[in-house]
Short mmCIF file of N, CA, C and O in Angstrom, two decimals:
data_model
loop_
_atom_site.label_atom_id
_atom_site.label_comp_id
_atom_site.label_asym_id
_atom_site.label_seq_id
_atom_site.Cartn_x
_atom_site.Cartn_y
_atom_site.Cartn_z
N MET A 1 0.81 -1.16 -0.05
CA MET A 1 0.07 0.04 -0.02
C MET A 1 0.91 1.20 -0.03
O MET A 1 1.83 1.36 0.79
N LYS A 2 0.58 2.15 -0.84
CA LYS A 2 1.36 3.37 -0.99
C LYS A 2 0.81 4.46 0.04
O LYS A 2 -0.34 4.31 0.55
N ILE A 3 1.59 5.48 0.31
CA ILE A 3 1.23 6.47 1.21
C ILE A 3 -0.03 7.16 0.83
O ILE A 3 -1.01 7.27 1.71
N THR A 4 -0.25 7.49 -0.41
CA THR A 4 -1.53 8.15 -0.90
C THR A 4 -2.65 7.24 -0.73
O THR A 4 -3.82 7.71 -0.45
N GLU A 5 -2.57 5.95 -0.93
CA GLU A 5 -3.62 4.99 -0.74
C GLU A 5 -4.03 4.93 0.71
O GLU A 5 -5.18 4.92 1.02
N ALA A 6 -3.03 4.92 1.64
CA ALA A 6 -3.30 4.90 3.05
C ALA A 6 -4.06 6.12 3.46
O ALA A 6 -5.07 6.14 4.23
N ALA A 7 -3.59 7.28 2.96
CA ALA A 7 -4.29 8.56 3.29
C ALA A 7 -5.72 8.61 2.79
O ALA A 7 -6.62 9.02 3.58
N ALA A 8 -5.86 8.12 1.61
CA ALA A 8 -7.28 8.14 1.04
C ALA A 8 -8.14 7.08 1.89
O ALA A 8 -9.32 7.47 2.25
N THR A 9 -7.66 6.01 2.24
CA THR A 9 -8.46 5.02 2.99
C THR A 9 -8.79 5.51 4.37
O THR A 9 -9.90 5.31 4.89
N LEU A 10 -7.89 6.18 4.98
CA LEU A 10 -8.04 6.82 6.27
C LEU A 10 -8.94 8.08 6.24
O LEU A 10 -9.33 8.48 7.26
N GLY A 11 -9.11 8.66 5.01
CA GLY A 11 -9.82 9.88 4.94
C GLY A 11 -8.99 11.02 5.55
O GLY A 11 -9.49 11.94 6.11
N ALA A 12 -7.71 10.90 5.50
CA ALA A 12 -6.80 11.88 6.03
C ALA A 12 -6.37 12.93 5.08
O ALA A 12 -6.38 12.75 3.82
N GLU A 13 -6.07 14.08 5.58
CA GLU A 13 -5.69 15.27 4.73
C GLU A 13 -4.14 15.11 4.64
O GLU A 13 -3.36 14.98 5.66
N ILE A 14 -3.67 15.32 3.38
CA ILE A 14 -2.26 15.37 3.10
C ILE A 14 -1.78 16.81 3.29
O ILE A 14 -2.15 17.68 2.66
N CYS A 15 -0.89 16.97 4.36
CA CYS A 15 -0.57 18.29 4.78
C CYS A 15 0.90 18.65 4.11
O CYS A 15 1.23 19.93 4.10
N GLN A 16 1.69 17.70 3.97
CA GLN A 16 2.96 17.93 3.37
C GLN A 16 3.11 16.93 2.21
O GLN A 16 3.13 15.75 2.40
N SER A 17 2.96 17.44 0.96
CA SER A 17 2.81 16.60 -0.17
C SER A 17 4.00 16.48 -1.04
O SER A 17 3.98 15.75 -2.18
N GLU A 18 5.21 16.90 -0.64
CA GLU A 18 6.44 16.77 -1.47
C GLU A 18 7.22 15.52 -0.95
O GLU A 18 7.98 15.70 -0.09
N PHE A 19 6.79 14.31 -1.41
CA PHE A 19 7.41 13.11 -0.99
C PHE A 19 7.31 12.02 -2.12
O PHE A 19 6.50 12.21 -3.04
N ASP A 20 8.07 11.05 -2.11
CA ASP A 20 7.91 9.97 -2.94
C ASP A 20 6.80 9.01 -2.45
O ASP A 20 6.83 8.57 -1.28
N ASP A 21 5.89 8.65 -3.38
CA ASP A 21 4.74 7.86 -2.89
C ASP A 21 5.18 6.45 -2.85
O ASP A 21 4.79 5.63 -3.75
N THR A 22 5.95 6.09 -1.87
CA THR A 22 6.47 4.71 -1.76
C THR A 22 5.52 3.69 -1.08
O THR A 22 4.56 4.05 -0.41
N GLU A 23 5.86 2.44 -1.18
CA GLU A 23 5.08 1.41 -0.55
C GLU A 23 5.48 1.40 0.94
O GLU A 23 6.62 1.46 1.29
N LEU A 24 4.45 1.43 1.80
CA LEU A 24 4.74 1.34 3.19
C LEU A 24 5.06 -0.07 3.69
O LEU A 24 4.47 -1.08 3.20
N THR A 25 6.01 -0.28 4.57
CA THR A 25 6.50 -1.48 5.05
C THR A 25 5.80 -1.89 6.37
O THR A 25 5.88 -2.99 6.81
N GLY A 26 5.11 -1.02 6.97
CA GLY A 26 4.43 -1.26 8.20
C GLY A 26 4.09 0.11 8.95
O GLY A 26 4.16 1.11 8.25
N ALA A 27 3.81 0.04 10.17
CA ALA A 27 3.50 1.24 10.96
C ALA A 27 3.92 0.97 12.40
O ALA A 27 3.97 -0.14 12.85
N TYR A 28 4.08 2.13 13.09
CA TYR A 28 4.38 2.06 14.51
C TYR A 28 3.62 3.22 15.21
O TYR A 28 3.59 4.27 14.63
N THR A 29 2.98 2.90 16.30
CA THR A 29 2.25 3.92 17.08
C THR A 29 2.92 4.22 18.33
O THR A 29 3.14 3.33 19.15
N SER A 30 3.24 5.50 18.48
CA SER A 30 3.92 5.92 19.74
C SER A 30 4.02 7.49 19.81
O SER A 30 4.03 8.09 18.75
N ASP A 31 3.88 7.97 21.06
CA ASP A 31 3.99 9.37 21.32
C ASP A 31 5.32 9.70 22.05
O ASP A 31 5.63 10.81 22.30
N LEU A 32 6.14 8.59 22.26
CA LEU A 32 7.36 8.82 22.96
C LEU A 32 8.46 8.65 21.92
O LEU A 32 8.63 7.55 21.29
N LEU A 33 9.14 9.73 21.53
CA LEU A 33 10.08 9.70 20.42
C LEU A 33 11.24 8.77 20.67
O LEU A 33 11.74 8.17 19.65
N SER A 34 11.83 8.61 21.91
CA SER A 34 12.78 7.65 22.03
C SER A 34 12.36 6.19 21.82
O SER A 34 13.12 5.41 21.28
N ASP A 35 11.16 5.90 22.06
CA ASP A 35 10.51 4.59 21.60
C ASP A 35 10.50 4.47 20.17
O ASP A 35 10.74 3.37 19.61
N VAL A 36 10.11 5.50 19.52
CA VAL A 36 10.05 5.44 18.02
C VAL A 36 11.50 5.18 17.49
O VAL A 36 11.69 4.29 16.60
N MET A 37 12.46 5.77 18.04
CA MET A 37 13.85 5.56 17.65
C MET A 37 14.29 4.15 17.85
O MET A 37 15.00 3.55 17.04
N ALA A 38 13.79 3.57 18.89
CA ALA A 38 14.27 2.18 19.18
C ALA A 38 13.48 1.05 18.48
O ALA A 38 14.04 0.03 18.24
N HIS A 39 12.25 1.40 18.01
CA HIS A 39 11.41 0.31 17.57
C HIS A 39 10.83 0.56 16.26
O HIS A 39 10.30 -0.61 15.59
N ALA A 40 10.75 1.69 15.62
CA ALA A 40 10.05 1.83 14.37
C ALA A 40 10.92 1.31 13.29
O ALA A 40 12.08 1.20 13.36
N LYS A 41 10.31 0.92 12.15
CA LYS A 41 10.93 0.16 11.13
C LYS A 41 11.11 1.12 9.91
O LYS A 41 10.28 1.93 9.59
N ASP A 42 12.09 0.90 9.19
CA ASP A 42 12.46 1.63 7.94
C ASP A 42 11.30 1.50 6.91
O ASP A 42 10.79 0.49 6.67
N GLY A 43 10.88 2.63 6.39
CA GLY A 43 9.99 2.66 5.37
C GLY A 43 8.45 2.66 5.90
O GLY A 43 7.60 2.44 5.05
N GLY A 44 8.26 2.78 7.09
CA GLY A 44 6.94 2.64 7.69
C GLY A 44 6.24 4.00 8.01
O GLY A 44 6.74 4.99 7.56
N ALA A 45 5.08 3.89 8.58
CA ALA A 45 4.37 5.07 9.01
C ALA A 45 4.45 5.13 10.52
O ALA A 45 4.49 4.25 11.25
N LEU A 46 4.49 6.49 10.98
CA LEU A 46 4.49 6.74 12.33
C LEU A 46 3.13 7.34 12.74
O LEU A 46 2.66 8.31 12.09
N ILE A 47 2.44 6.67 13.68
CA ILE A 47 1.09 7.14 14.06
C ILE A 47 1.27 7.84 15.42
O ILE A 47 1.72 7.20 16.42
N THR A 48 0.92 9.10 15.53
CA THR A 48 1.27 9.93 16.75
C THR A 48 0.42 11.16 16.86
O THR A 48 -0.32 11.47 15.92
N ILE A 49 0.43 11.79 18.06
CA ILE A 49 -0.05 13.13 18.31
C ILE A 49 0.96 14.14 18.37
O ILE A 49 0.75 15.32 18.54
N GLN A 50 2.22 13.75 18.28
CA GLN A 50 3.42 14.66 18.42
C GLN A 50 3.59 15.44 17.21
O GLN A 50 4.26 15.08 16.28
N ALA A 51 2.97 16.57 17.14
CA ALA A 51 3.03 17.47 16.01
C ALA A 51 4.08 18.57 16.16
O ALA A 51 3.66 19.70 16.54
N HIS A 52 5.28 18.27 15.96
CA HIS A 52 6.40 19.29 16.06
C HIS A 52 7.61 18.88 15.33
O HIS A 52 7.68 17.73 14.89
N LYS A 53 8.56 19.67 15.23
CA LYS A 53 9.70 19.48 14.41
C LYS A 53 10.53 18.33 14.88
O LYS A 53 11.13 17.63 14.02
N ASN A 54 10.59 18.02 16.20
CA ASN A 54 11.38 16.88 16.66
C ASN A 54 10.85 15.53 16.07
O ASN A 54 11.59 14.58 15.92
N THR A 55 9.58 15.49 15.95
CA THR A 55 8.99 14.30 15.30
C THR A 55 9.58 14.01 13.91
O THR A 55 9.83 12.84 13.62
N VAL A 56 9.74 15.07 13.18
CA VAL A 56 10.32 14.88 11.87
C VAL A 56 11.84 14.38 11.91
O VAL A 56 12.21 13.56 11.30
N ALA A 57 12.58 15.03 12.89
CA ALA A 57 13.93 14.64 13.03
C ALA A 57 14.06 13.14 13.47
O ALA A 57 14.91 12.53 12.80
N VAL A 58 13.27 12.72 14.34
CA VAL A 58 13.34 11.29 14.75
C VAL A 58 12.84 10.38 13.55
O VAL A 58 13.43 9.43 13.31
N SER A 59 11.84 10.82 12.83
CA SER A 59 11.39 10.06 11.70
C SER A 59 12.42 9.89 10.60
O SER A 59 12.54 8.91 9.99
N SER A 60 13.15 10.97 10.43
CA SER A 60 14.26 10.96 9.52
C SER A 60 15.32 9.92 9.98
O SER A 60 15.87 9.24 9.10
N LEU A 61 15.67 9.95 11.25
CA LEU A 61 16.68 9.01 11.75
C LEU A 61 16.35 7.61 11.51
O LEU A 61 17.27 6.80 11.18
N VAL A 62 15.12 7.18 11.60
CA VAL A 62 14.75 5.79 11.44
C VAL A 62 14.05 5.57 10.03
O VAL A 62 13.51 4.43 9.78
N ASN A 63 14.11 6.55 9.20
CA ASN A 63 13.60 6.47 7.77
C ASN A 63 12.08 6.14 7.64
O ASN A 63 11.71 5.39 6.96
N ILE A 64 11.39 6.88 8.48
CA ILE A 64 9.81 6.78 8.38
C ILE A 64 9.44 7.49 7.12
O ILE A 64 9.98 8.56 6.78
N SER A 65 8.50 6.96 6.44
CA SER A 65 8.05 7.51 5.13
C SER A 65 6.92 8.56 5.34
O SER A 65 6.74 9.44 4.51
N VAL A 66 6.08 8.27 6.34
CA VAL A 66 4.90 9.18 6.58
C VAL A 66 4.63 9.32 8.01
O VAL A 66 4.73 8.29 8.77
N ILE A 67 4.33 10.54 8.50
CA ILE A 67 3.92 10.84 9.84
C ILE A 67 2.40 11.04 9.74
O ILE A 67 1.98 11.85 9.10
N ILE A 68 1.69 10.30 10.50
CA ILE A 68 0.22 10.37 10.62
C ILE A 68 -0.15 11.14 11.95
O ILE A 68 0.12 10.52 12.99
N ILE A 69 -0.57 12.28 11.93
CA ILE A 69 -0.94 13.05 13.09
C ILE A 69 -2.40 12.87 13.33
O ILE A 69 -3.24 13.06 12.45
N CYS A 70 -2.71 12.43 14.52
CA CYS A 70 -4.01 12.04 15.02
C CYS A 70 -4.78 13.23 15.68
O CYS A 70 -4.13 14.14 16.14
N ASN A 71 -6.04 13.09 15.95
CA ASN A 71 -6.84 14.05 16.73
C ASN A 71 -6.88 15.52 16.14
O ASN A 71 -7.04 16.35 16.95
N SER A 72 -6.63 15.60 14.80
CA SER A 72 -6.73 16.85 14.18
C SER A 72 -5.80 17.96 14.82
O SER A 72 -6.08 19.12 14.87
N ARG A 73 -4.67 17.49 15.43
CA ARG A 73 -3.76 18.44 15.98
C ARG A 73 -3.29 19.41 15.00
O ARG A 73 -3.00 19.16 13.80
N PRO A 74 -3.07 20.65 15.46
CA PRO A 74 -2.55 21.70 14.55
C PRO A 74 -1.06 21.40 14.23
O PRO A 74 -0.36 20.84 15.09
N LEU A 75 -0.67 21.72 13.00
CA LEU A 75 0.69 21.45 12.53
C LEU A 75 1.46 22.77 12.35
O LEU A 75 1.12 23.59 11.54
N PRO A 76 2.59 22.91 13.14
CA PRO A 76 3.27 24.12 13.03
C PRO A 76 4.03 24.16 11.66
O PRO A 76 4.41 23.12 11.11
N ASP A 77 4.30 25.36 11.08
CA ASP A 77 4.95 25.54 9.84
C ASP A 77 6.38 24.93 9.92
O ASP A 77 6.75 24.37 8.76
N ASP A 78 7.10 25.11 11.01
CA ASP A 78 8.46 24.55 10.94
C ASP A 78 8.48 23.07 10.96
O ASP A 78 9.37 22.52 10.42
N MET A 79 7.38 22.48 11.34
CA MET A 79 7.36 20.96 11.24
C MET A 79 7.12 20.62 9.80
O MET A 79 7.82 19.70 9.28
N LEU A 80 6.17 21.29 9.13
CA LEU A 80 5.95 20.88 7.70
C LEU A 80 7.17 21.27 6.82
O LEU A 80 7.33 20.54 5.87
N GLU A 81 7.79 22.36 7.16
CA GLU A 81 9.00 22.63 6.36
C GLU A 81 10.14 21.58 6.58
O GLU A 81 10.80 21.22 5.58
N ALA A 82 10.25 21.22 7.79
CA ALA A 82 11.28 20.20 8.03
C ALA A 82 10.98 18.90 7.35
O ALA A 82 11.87 18.20 6.73
N ALA A 83 9.70 18.52 7.29
CA ALA A 83 9.21 17.24 6.62
C ALA A 83 9.47 17.44 5.11
O ALA A 83 9.87 16.50 4.49
N LYS A 84 9.14 18.61 4.64
CA LYS A 84 9.40 18.84 3.19
C LYS A 84 10.83 18.67 2.89
O LYS A 84 11.21 18.02 1.93
N ASP A 85 11.75 19.30 3.69
CA ASP A 85 13.23 19.16 3.47
C ASP A 85 13.68 17.69 3.48
O ASP A 85 14.61 17.29 2.79
N GLU A 86 13.06 16.89 4.29
CA GLU A 86 13.46 15.44 4.49
C GLU A 86 12.59 14.52 3.48
O GLU A 86 13.00 13.41 3.46
N GLY A 87 11.58 15.06 2.77
CA GLY A 87 10.81 14.23 1.85
C GLY A 87 9.92 13.25 2.65
O GLY A 87 9.52 12.24 2.07
N ILE A 88 9.49 13.66 3.80
CA ILE A 88 8.60 12.85 4.64
C ILE A 88 7.17 13.39 4.53
O ILE A 88 6.97 14.56 4.69
N ALA A 89 6.22 12.44 4.12
CA ALA A 89 4.90 12.83 4.09
C ALA A 89 4.33 13.11 5.46
O ALA A 89 4.71 12.50 6.45
N VAL A 90 3.42 14.12 5.50
CA VAL A 90 2.69 14.41 6.80
C VAL A 90 1.22 14.41 6.48
O VAL A 90 0.80 15.12 5.63
N ILE A 91 0.49 13.50 7.08
CA ILE A 91 -0.98 13.49 6.92
C ILE A 91 -1.71 13.67 8.28
O ILE A 91 -1.05 13.31 9.33
N ARG A 92 -2.91 14.17 8.23
CA ARG A 92 -3.58 14.45 9.47
C ARG A 92 -4.94 13.88 9.42
O ARG A 92 -5.71 13.92 8.44
N THR A 93 -5.40 13.35 10.51
CA THR A 93 -6.79 12.77 10.64
C THR A 93 -7.37 13.17 11.91
O THR A 93 -6.68 13.47 12.89
N LYS A 94 -8.64 13.17 11.93
CA LYS A 94 -9.42 13.55 13.14
C LYS A 94 -9.52 12.42 14.10
O LYS A 94 -9.74 12.55 15.36
N GLU A 95 -9.23 11.13 13.65
CA GLU A 95 -9.30 10.07 14.47
C GLU A 95 -8.18 9.87 15.38
O GLU A 95 -7.09 10.47 15.26
N ASN A 96 -8.39 9.00 16.45
CA ASN A 96 -7.31 8.86 17.49
C ASN A 96 -6.35 7.70 17.01
O ASN A 96 -6.62 6.98 16.07
N GLN A 97 -5.25 7.58 17.81
CA GLN A 97 -4.19 6.55 17.44
C GLN A 97 -4.67 5.19 17.35
O GLN A 97 -4.32 4.28 16.52
N PHE A 98 -5.61 4.78 18.31
CA PHE A 98 -6.02 3.46 18.37
C PHE A 98 -6.93 3.06 17.12
O PHE A 98 -6.65 2.09 16.43
N THR A 99 -7.73 4.02 16.64
CA THR A 99 -8.54 3.78 15.48
C THR A 99 -7.71 3.73 14.23
O THR A 99 -7.82 2.87 13.37
N VAL A 100 -6.75 4.65 14.11
CA VAL A 100 -5.93 4.67 12.88
C VAL A 100 -5.06 3.42 12.92
O VAL A 100 -4.84 2.82 11.84
N SER A 101 -4.45 3.03 14.04
CA SER A 101 -3.65 1.82 14.04
C SER A 101 -4.45 0.58 13.58
O SER A 101 -3.93 -0.24 12.83
N GLY A 102 -5.67 0.50 14.08
CA GLY A 102 -6.55 -0.60 13.67
C GLY A 102 -6.80 -0.63 12.17
O GLY A 102 -6.78 -1.69 11.60
N LYS A 103 -7.17 0.54 11.71
CA LYS A 103 -7.51 0.62 10.26
C LYS A 103 -6.22 0.28 9.36
O LYS A 103 -6.37 -0.48 8.40
N LEU A 104 -5.03 0.80 9.78
CA LEU A 104 -3.82 0.51 9.02
C LEU A 104 -3.59 -1.03 9.16
O LEU A 104 -3.13 -1.67 8.18
N TRP A 105 -3.67 -1.64 10.35
CA TRP A 105 -3.50 -3.03 10.54
C TRP A 105 -4.35 -3.84 9.56
O TRP A 105 -3.95 -4.77 8.89
N GLU A 106 -5.64 -3.45 9.41
CA GLU A 106 -6.53 -4.17 8.53
C GLU A 106 -6.12 -3.95 7.07
O GLU A 106 -6.22 -4.86 6.37
N MET A 107 -5.63 -2.79 6.67
CA MET A 107 -5.18 -2.49 5.31
C MET A 107 -4.00 -3.40 4.94
O MET A 107 -3.90 -4.01 3.94
N PHE A 108 -3.02 -3.43 5.94
CA PHE A 108 -1.84 -4.35 5.68
C PHE A 108 -2.28 -5.80 5.63
O PHE A 108 -1.73 -6.54 4.82
N LYS A 109 -3.13 -6.20 6.50
CA LYS A 109 -3.71 -7.58 6.53
C LYS A 109 -4.35 -7.94 5.24
O LYS A 109 -4.08 -8.99 4.60
N THR A 110 -5.14 -7.03 4.71
CA THR A 110 -5.94 -7.26 3.42
C THR A 110 -4.80 -7.25 2.23
O THR A 110 -4.94 -8.11 1.34
N ALA A 111 -3.90 -6.36 2.29
CA ALA A 111 -2.98 -6.23 1.24
C ALA A 111 -2.07 -7.52 1.10
O ALA A 111 -1.60 -7.88 0.10
N SER A 112 -1.86 -8.23 2.28
CA SER A 112 -0.96 -9.30 2.23
C SER A 112 -1.75 -10.62 1.97
O SER A 112 -1.12 -11.70 1.81
N SER A 113 -3.01 -10.56 1.88
CA SER A 113 -3.90 -11.82 1.66
C SER A 113 -3.83 -12.09 0.21
O SER A 113 -3.75 -11.38 -0.72
#
């Protein structure tokens, strides 16, 4: 599943659109950035409410392809600019992390069947 397919299925808004629309390898849900650094996988999605520039820095370190911001959190301009510089997609949804995680899990499960 590509980033734009995930965004469309989630009904999420693409807030930073300058990225390669690559296949996602999985997803990781966490609001603790040190946890993301330790456990997120290369080429995956990060599901979080942490809408700030440090989220982009950590995502870049572990090669996250898309940051999914939940609960309609506001996105600061410096975060979006940093994501653009790193080529990381940023999408936003009104749903919470639990719901988004479940929906992505179902999408990955269906895609691998």
